[in-house]
Short mmCIF file of C-alpha atoms in Angstrom, two decimals:
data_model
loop_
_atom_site.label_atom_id
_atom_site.label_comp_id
_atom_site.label_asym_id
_atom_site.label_seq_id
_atom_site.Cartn_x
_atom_site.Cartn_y
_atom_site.Cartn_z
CA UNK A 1129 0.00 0.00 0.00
CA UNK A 1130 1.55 3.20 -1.42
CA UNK A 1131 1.42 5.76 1.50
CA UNK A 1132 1.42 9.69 0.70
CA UNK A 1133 4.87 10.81 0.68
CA UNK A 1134 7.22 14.29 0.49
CA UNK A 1135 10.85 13.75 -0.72
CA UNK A 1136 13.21 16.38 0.64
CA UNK A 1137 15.48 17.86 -1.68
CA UNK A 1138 16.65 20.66 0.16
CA UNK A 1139 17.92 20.88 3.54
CA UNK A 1140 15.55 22.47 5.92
CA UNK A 1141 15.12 26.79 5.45
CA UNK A 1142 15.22 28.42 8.74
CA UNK A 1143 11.53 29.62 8.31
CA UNK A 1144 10.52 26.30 8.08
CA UNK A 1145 13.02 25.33 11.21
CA UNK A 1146 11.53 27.34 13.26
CA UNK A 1147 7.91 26.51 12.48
CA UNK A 1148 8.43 23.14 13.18
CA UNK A 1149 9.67 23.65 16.77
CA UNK A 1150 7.70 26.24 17.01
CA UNK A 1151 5.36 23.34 17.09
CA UNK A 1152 7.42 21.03 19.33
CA UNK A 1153 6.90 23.70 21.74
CA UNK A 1154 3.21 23.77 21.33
CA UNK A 1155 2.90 20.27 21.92
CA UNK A 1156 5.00 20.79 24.69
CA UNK A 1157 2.32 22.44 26.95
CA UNK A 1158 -0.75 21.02 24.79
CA UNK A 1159 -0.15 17.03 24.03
CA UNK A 1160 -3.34 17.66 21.89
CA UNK A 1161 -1.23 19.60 19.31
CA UNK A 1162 1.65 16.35 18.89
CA UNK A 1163 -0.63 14.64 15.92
CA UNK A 1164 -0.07 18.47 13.94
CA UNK A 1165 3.61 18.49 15.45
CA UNK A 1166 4.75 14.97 13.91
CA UNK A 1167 2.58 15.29 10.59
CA UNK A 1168 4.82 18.83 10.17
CA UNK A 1169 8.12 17.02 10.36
CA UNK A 1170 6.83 13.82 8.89
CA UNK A 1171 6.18 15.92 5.62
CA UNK A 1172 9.23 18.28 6.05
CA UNK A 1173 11.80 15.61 6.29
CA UNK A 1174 10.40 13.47 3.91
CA UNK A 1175 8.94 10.73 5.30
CA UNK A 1176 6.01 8.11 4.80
CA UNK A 1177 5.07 7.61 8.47
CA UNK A 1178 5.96 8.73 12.19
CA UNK A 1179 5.07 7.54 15.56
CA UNK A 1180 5.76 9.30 18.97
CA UNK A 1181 5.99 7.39 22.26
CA UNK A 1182 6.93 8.70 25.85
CA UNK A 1183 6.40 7.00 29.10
CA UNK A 1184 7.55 7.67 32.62
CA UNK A 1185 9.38 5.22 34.48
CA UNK A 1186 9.14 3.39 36.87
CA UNK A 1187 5.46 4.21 36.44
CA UNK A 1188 4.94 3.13 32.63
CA UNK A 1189 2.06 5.63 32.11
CA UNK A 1190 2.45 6.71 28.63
CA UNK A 1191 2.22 10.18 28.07
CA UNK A 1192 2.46 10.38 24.21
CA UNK A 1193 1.62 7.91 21.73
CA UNK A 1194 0.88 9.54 18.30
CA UNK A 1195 1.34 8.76 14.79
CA UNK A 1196 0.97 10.28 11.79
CA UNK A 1197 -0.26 8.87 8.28
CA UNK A 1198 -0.22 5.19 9.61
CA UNK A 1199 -3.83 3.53 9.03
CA UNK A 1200 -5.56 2.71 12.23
CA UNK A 1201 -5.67 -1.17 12.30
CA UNK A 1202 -1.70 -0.55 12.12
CA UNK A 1203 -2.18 1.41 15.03
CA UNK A 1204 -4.04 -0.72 17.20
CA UNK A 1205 -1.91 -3.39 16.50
CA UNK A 1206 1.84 -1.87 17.47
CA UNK A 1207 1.40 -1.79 21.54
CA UNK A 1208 1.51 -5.11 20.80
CA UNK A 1209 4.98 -5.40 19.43
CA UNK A 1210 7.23 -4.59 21.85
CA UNK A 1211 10.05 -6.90 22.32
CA UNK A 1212 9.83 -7.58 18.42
CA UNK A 1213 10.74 -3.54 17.35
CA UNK A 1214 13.45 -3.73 20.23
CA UNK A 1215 14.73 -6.99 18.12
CA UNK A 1216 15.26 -4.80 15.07
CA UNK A 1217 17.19 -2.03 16.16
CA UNK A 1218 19.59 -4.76 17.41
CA UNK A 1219 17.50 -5.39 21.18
CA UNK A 1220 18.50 -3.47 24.31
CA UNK A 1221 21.98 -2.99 24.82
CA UNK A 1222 22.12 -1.66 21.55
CA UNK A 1223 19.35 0.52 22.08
CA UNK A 1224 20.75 1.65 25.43
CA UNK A 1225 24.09 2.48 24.01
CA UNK A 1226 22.66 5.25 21.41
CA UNK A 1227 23.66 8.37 21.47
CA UNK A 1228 21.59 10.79 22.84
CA UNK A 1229 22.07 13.52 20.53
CA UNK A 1230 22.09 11.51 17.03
CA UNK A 1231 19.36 9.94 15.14
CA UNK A 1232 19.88 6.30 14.60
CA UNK A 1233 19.00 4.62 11.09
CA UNK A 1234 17.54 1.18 11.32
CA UNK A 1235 19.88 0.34 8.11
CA UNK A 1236 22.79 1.47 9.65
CA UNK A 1237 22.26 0.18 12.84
CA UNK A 1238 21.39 -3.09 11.91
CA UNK A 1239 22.53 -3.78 7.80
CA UNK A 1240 22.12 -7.79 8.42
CA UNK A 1241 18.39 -7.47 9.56
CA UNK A 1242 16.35 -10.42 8.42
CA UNK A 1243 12.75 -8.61 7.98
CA UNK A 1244 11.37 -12.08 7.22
CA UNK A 1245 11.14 -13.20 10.61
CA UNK A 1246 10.44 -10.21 12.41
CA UNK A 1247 6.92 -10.49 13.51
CA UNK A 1248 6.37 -6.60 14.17
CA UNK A 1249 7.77 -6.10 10.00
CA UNK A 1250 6.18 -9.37 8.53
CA UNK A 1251 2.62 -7.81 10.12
CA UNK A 1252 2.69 -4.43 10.46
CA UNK A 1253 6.02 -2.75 8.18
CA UNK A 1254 5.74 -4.89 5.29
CA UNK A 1255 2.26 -4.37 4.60
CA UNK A 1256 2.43 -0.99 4.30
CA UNK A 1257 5.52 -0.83 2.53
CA UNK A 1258 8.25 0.30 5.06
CA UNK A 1259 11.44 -0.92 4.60
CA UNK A 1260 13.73 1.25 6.81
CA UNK A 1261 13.44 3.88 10.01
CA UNK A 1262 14.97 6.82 11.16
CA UNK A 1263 14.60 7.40 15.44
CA UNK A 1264 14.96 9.99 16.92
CA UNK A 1265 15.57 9.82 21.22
CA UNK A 1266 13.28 12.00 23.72
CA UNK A 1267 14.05 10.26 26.88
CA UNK A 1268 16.02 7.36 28.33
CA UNK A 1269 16.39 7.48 31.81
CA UNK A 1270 15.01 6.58 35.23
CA UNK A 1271 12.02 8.66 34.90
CA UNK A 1272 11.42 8.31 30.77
CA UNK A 1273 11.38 6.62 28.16
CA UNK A 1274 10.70 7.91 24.77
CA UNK A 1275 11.62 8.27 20.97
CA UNK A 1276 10.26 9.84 17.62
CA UNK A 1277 10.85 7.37 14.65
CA UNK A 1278 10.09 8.12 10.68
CA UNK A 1279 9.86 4.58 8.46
CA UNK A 1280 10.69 4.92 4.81
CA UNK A 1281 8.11 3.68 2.02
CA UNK A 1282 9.80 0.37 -0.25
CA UNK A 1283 9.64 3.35 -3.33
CA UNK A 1284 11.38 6.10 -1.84
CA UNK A 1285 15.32 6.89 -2.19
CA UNK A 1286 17.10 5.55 0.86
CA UNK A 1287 17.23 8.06 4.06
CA UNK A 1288 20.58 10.32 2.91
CA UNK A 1289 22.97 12.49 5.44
CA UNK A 1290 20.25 15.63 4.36
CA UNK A 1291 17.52 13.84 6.14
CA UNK A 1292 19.64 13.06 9.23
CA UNK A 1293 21.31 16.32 9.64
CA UNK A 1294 18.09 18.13 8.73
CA UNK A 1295 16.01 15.47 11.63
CA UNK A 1296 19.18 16.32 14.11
CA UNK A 1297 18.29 20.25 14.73
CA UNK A 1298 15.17 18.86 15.74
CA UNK A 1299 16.35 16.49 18.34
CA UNK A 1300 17.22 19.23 21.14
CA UNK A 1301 13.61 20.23 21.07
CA UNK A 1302 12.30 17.56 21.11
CA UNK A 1303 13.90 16.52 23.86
CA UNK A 1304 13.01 19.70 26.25
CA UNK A 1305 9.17 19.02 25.11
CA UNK A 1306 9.35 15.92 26.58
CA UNK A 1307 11.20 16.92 29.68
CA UNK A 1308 8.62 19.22 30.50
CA UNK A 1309 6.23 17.09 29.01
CA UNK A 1310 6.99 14.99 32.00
CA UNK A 1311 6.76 17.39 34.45
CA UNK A 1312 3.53 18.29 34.20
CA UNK A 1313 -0.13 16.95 34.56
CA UNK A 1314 -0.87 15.71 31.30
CA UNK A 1315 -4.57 14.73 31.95
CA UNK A 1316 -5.31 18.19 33.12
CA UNK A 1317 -3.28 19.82 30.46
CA UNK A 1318 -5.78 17.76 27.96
CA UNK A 1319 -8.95 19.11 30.49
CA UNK A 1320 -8.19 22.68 29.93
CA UNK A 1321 -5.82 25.46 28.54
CA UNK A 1322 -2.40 26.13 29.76
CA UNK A 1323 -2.54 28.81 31.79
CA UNK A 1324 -5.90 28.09 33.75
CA UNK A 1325 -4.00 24.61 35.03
CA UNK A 1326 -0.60 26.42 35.99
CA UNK A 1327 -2.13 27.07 39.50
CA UNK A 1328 -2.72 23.26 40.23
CA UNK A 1329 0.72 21.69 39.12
CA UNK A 1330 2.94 20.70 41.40
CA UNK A 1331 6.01 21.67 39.57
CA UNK A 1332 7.21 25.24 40.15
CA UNK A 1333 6.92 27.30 37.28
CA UNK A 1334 7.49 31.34 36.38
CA UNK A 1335 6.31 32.81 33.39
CA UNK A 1336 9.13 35.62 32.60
CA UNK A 1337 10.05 38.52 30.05
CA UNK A 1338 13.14 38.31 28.08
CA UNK A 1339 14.83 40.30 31.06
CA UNK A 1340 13.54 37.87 33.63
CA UNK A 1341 10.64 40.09 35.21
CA UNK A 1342 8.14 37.50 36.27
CA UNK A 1343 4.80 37.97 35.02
CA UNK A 1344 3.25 34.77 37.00
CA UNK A 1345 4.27 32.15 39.45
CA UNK A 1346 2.28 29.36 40.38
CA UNK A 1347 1.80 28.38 43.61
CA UNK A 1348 4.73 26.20 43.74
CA UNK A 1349 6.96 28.19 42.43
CA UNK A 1350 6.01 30.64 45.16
CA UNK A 1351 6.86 28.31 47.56
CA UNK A 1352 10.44 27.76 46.13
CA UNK A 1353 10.50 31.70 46.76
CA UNK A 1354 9.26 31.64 50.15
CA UNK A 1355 11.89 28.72 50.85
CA UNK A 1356 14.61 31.10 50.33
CA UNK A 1357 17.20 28.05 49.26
CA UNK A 1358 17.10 28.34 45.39
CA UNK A 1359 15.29 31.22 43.61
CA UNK A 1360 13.93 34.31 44.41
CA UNK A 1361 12.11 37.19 42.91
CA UNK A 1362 14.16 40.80 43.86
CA UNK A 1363 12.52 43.73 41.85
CA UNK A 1364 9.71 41.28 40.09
CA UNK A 1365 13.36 39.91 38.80
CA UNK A 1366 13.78 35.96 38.94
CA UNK A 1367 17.00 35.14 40.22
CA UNK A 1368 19.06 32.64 41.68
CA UNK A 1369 20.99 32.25 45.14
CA UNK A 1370 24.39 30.85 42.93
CA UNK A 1371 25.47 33.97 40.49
CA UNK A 1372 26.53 31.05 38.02
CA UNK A 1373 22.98 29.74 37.81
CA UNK A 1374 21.09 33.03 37.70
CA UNK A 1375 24.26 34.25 34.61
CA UNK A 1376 23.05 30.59 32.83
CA UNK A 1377 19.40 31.20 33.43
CA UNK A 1378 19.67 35.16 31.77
CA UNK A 1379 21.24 33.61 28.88
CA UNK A 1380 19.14 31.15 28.41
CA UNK A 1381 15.78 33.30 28.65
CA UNK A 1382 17.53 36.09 26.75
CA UNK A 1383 18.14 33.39 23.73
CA UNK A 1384 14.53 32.53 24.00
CA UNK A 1385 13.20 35.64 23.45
CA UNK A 1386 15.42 36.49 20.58
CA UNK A 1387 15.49 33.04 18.68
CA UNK A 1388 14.44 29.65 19.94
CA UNK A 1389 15.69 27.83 17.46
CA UNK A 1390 19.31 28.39 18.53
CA UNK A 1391 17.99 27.68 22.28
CA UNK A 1392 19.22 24.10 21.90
CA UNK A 1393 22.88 25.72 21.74
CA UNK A 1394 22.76 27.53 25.16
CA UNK A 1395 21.33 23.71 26.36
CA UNK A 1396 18.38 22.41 27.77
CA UNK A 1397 18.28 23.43 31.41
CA UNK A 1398 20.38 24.73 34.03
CA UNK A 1399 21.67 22.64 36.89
CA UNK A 1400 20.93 23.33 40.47
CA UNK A 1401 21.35 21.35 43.86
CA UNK A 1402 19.01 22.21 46.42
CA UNK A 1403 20.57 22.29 50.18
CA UNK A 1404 19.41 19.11 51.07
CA UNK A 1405 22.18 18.00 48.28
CA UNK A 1406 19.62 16.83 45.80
CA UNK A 1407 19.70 18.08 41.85
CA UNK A 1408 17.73 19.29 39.66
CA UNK A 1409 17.42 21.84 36.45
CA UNK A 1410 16.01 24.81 35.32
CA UNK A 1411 14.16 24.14 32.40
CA UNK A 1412 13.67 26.84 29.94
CA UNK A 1413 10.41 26.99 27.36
CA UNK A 1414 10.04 29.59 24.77
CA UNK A 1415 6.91 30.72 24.50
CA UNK A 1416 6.04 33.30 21.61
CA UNK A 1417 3.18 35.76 21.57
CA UNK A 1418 -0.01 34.31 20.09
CA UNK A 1419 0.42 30.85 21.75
CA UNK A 1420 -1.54 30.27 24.49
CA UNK A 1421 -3.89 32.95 26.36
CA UNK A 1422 0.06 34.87 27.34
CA UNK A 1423 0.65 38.34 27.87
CA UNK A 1424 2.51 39.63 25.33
CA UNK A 1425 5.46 40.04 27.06
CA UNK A 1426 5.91 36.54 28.18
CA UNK A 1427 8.35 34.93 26.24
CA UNK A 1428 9.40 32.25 28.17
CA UNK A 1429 8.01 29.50 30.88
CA UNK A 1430 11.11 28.70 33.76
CA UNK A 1431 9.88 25.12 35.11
CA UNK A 1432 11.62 24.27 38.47
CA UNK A 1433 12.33 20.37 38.56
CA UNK A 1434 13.89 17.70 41.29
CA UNK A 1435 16.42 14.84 39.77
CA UNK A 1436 15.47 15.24 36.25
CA UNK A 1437 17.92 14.66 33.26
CA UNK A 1438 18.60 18.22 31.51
CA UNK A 1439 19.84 16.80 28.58
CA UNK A 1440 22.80 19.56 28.83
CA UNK A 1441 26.62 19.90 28.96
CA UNK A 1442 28.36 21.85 30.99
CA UNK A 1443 30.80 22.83 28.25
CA UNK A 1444 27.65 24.43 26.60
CA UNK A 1445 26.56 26.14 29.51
CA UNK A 1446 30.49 27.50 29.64
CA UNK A 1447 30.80 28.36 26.71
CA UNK A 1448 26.90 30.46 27.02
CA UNK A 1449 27.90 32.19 30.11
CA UNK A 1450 31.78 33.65 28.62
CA UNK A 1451 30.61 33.77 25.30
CA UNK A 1452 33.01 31.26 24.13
CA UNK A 1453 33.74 30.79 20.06
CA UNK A 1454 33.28 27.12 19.09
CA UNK A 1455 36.81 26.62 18.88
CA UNK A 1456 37.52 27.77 22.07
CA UNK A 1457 35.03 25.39 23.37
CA UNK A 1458 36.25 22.68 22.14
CA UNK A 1459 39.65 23.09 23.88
CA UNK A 1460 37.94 23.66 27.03
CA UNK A 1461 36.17 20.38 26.92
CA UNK A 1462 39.35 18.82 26.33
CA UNK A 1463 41.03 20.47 28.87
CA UNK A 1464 38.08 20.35 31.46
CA UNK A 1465 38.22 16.23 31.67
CA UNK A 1466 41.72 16.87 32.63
CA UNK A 1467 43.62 16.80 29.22
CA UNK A 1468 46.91 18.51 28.71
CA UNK A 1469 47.68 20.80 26.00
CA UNK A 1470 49.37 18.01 24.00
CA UNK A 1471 46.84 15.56 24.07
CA UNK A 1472 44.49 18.32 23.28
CA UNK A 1473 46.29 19.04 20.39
CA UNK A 1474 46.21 15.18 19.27
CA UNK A 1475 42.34 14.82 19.77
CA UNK A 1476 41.50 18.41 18.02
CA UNK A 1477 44.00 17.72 15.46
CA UNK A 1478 45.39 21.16 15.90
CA UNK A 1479 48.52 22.95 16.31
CA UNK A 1480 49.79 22.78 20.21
CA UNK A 1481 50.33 26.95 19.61
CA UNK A 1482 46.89 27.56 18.91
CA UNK A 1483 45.76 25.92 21.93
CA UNK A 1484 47.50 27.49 23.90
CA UNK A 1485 46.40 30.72 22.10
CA UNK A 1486 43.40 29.24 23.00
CA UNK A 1487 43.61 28.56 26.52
CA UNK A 1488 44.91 32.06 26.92
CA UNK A 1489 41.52 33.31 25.89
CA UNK A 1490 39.56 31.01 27.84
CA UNK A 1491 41.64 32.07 30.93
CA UNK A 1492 40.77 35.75 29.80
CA UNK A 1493 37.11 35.27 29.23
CA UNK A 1494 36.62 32.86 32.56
CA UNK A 1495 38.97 34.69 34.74
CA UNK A 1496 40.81 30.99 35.71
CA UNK A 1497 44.52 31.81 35.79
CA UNK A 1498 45.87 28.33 35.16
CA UNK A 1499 43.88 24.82 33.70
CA UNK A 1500 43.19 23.62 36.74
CA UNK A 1501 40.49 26.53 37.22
CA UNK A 1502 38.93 25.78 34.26
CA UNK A 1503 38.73 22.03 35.22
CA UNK A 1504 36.75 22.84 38.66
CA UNK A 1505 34.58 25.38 36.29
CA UNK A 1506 33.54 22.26 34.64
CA UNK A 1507 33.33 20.54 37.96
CA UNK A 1508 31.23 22.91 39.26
CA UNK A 1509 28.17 23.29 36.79
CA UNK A 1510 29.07 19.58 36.05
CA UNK A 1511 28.23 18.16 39.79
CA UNK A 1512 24.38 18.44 39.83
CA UNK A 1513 24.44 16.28 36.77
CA UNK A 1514 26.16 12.96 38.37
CA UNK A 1515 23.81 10.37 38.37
CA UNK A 1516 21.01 11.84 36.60
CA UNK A 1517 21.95 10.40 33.12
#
């Protein structure tokens, strides 16, 4: 069965970039708005069908389940499949091991796949003509599990490094959507709009301008005010009790108001630790005027959350806060696991001069005076993170 199909033959425009997470972001705060979401990219990338999962561990409530342009016996039949899609993409070591910041082909993964025993292809893929996938990861940790994967019709050209690279800006987004996806009620959220359900959620959240005045806090996040440990609101200013945190959160809000779709680059959330020693992130949500019932000066939604995974390096959050040039981050990430200028040379494949011409502007920009600064700089924005991944 031929299913309706868009072949890509030009990478992705940055109008149509930020559209489509324009309406990650929408499904973000309205799971309603996922099936318009994945049918976006579906047709974008150039793909023949698309399915969205996400489920909280240890739990197993699914959250999201969607697909787009896959007939509905199909449908009802893949819950049923489990173990045998796991089988495919090589079972789950292999699927553990992904990279969280890479699609994965099916093809690639897995070139010596026998589809003729596979009862998940033999039933469901084969029928309708799909002969290879394209997944993208959401979640895989101790409180999620998700992914986005695109299957390729039998007739169209194989998937090509466009399609990754193109599906790969996407994956950051996707990603904070459903990190926040899985902080809040998602029942509710399907009961009634956005804002009228802020007041009931548990999690903490702020709804800020681009210079951090907050606009609204919900009753939890008022709490985390009152509490005095992490955040706190000084001249209707959000701001944090560590200067590195409340520097990382400016940026981050700052980026959102002027372009979300290079949000992904200042990373997904900000690390805290609370005083009882546990960790958490700041998790920053664009939200642009016209979505939701927002005041126009919202432009972003700051959601407060305990021992969640913020998808985020602290080399990005480094290189955010000093304004570091790509190159210059790179060294620092060498440096910051404890490398020494030659080695750094041998793994960047550059000159040992430049990085030390490099290293000299890192200790300029970060005001560390020798490498082992900029290694407990690292440590430092790093530590909240053990353990979470």
């Amino acid at each position: 069965m031929q299913q309706k199909q868009v072949v890509m033959r030009s990478p992705l425009s940055m109008e149509r970039l930020s559209e489509l997470i324009g309406l990650i972001y929408d499904a973000a705060i309205d799971p309603s708005r996922w099936s318009v979401a994945i049918e976006e990219m579906r047709i974008a990338l150039g793909f023949a069908t698309a399915a969205i999962r996400l489920q909280a561990l240890p739990s197993g409530e699914v959250l999201v389940n969607v697909t787009s342009n896959i007939p509905q016996p199909y449908v009802d039949q893949m819950n049923s499949y489990g173990a045998e899609v796991l089988e495919l993409w090589g079972g789950m070591a292999v699927v553990g091991s992904l990279p969280m910041d890479r699609p994965a082909v099916l093809s690639q993964l897995n070139p010596d796949l026998d589809t003729t025993t596979n009862r998940y292809f033999v039933e469901c893929g084969k029928p309708q003509g799909m002969i290879d996938s394209l997944a993208l990861p959401l979640a895989r940790d101790g409180r999620g599990l998700g992914s986005l994967a695109f299957s390729r019709h039998v007739g169209a050209a194989p998937i090509n490094d466009l399609q990754i690279e193109a599906a790969q800006l996407l994956i950051p987004h996707l990603q904070r959507a459903a990190t926040i996806n899985r902080l809040l009620d998602m029942a509710a959220i399907a009961r009634a709009t956005f804002q009228t359900v802020l007041d009931t959620l548990t999690a903490p959240i702020f709804l800020t301008t681009a210079d951090l005045q907050v606009v609204h806090a919900n009753p939890a996040a008022h709490a985390i005010v009152a509490g005095g440990e992490l955040l706190n609101i000084r001249n209707g200013v959000l701001v944090a009790n560590v200067s590195a945190v409340s520097s990382a959160l400016a940026v981050a809000v700052a980026q959102a108001a002027r372009d979300e779709g290079a949000l992904a680059r200042k990373g997904l959330g900000v690390p805290v630790r609370w005083q009882d020693d546990s960790a958490g992130a700041l998790h920053v949500l664009p939200l642009r005027p016209g979505r939701g019932s927002f005041d126009a000066s919202v432009v972003a939604a700051v959601f407060v959350a305990r021992a969640d995974t913020p998808f985020v390096a602290p080399t990005a959050l480094v290189a955010a806060l000093f304004g570091l040039t790509p190159a210059e981050a790179r060294v620092f990430e060498q440096i910051a696991v404890g490398r020494t200028v030659e080695e750094t040379s041998e793994v960047l494949n550059i000159g040992r001069s430049t990085v030390r011409t490099h290293l000299l502007r890192l200790f300029e920009k970060t005001g560390a005076r020798r490498q082992a600064e900029l290694v407990q700089l690292a440590a430092s924005l790093a530590a909240p993170l053990a353990g979470l991944a």
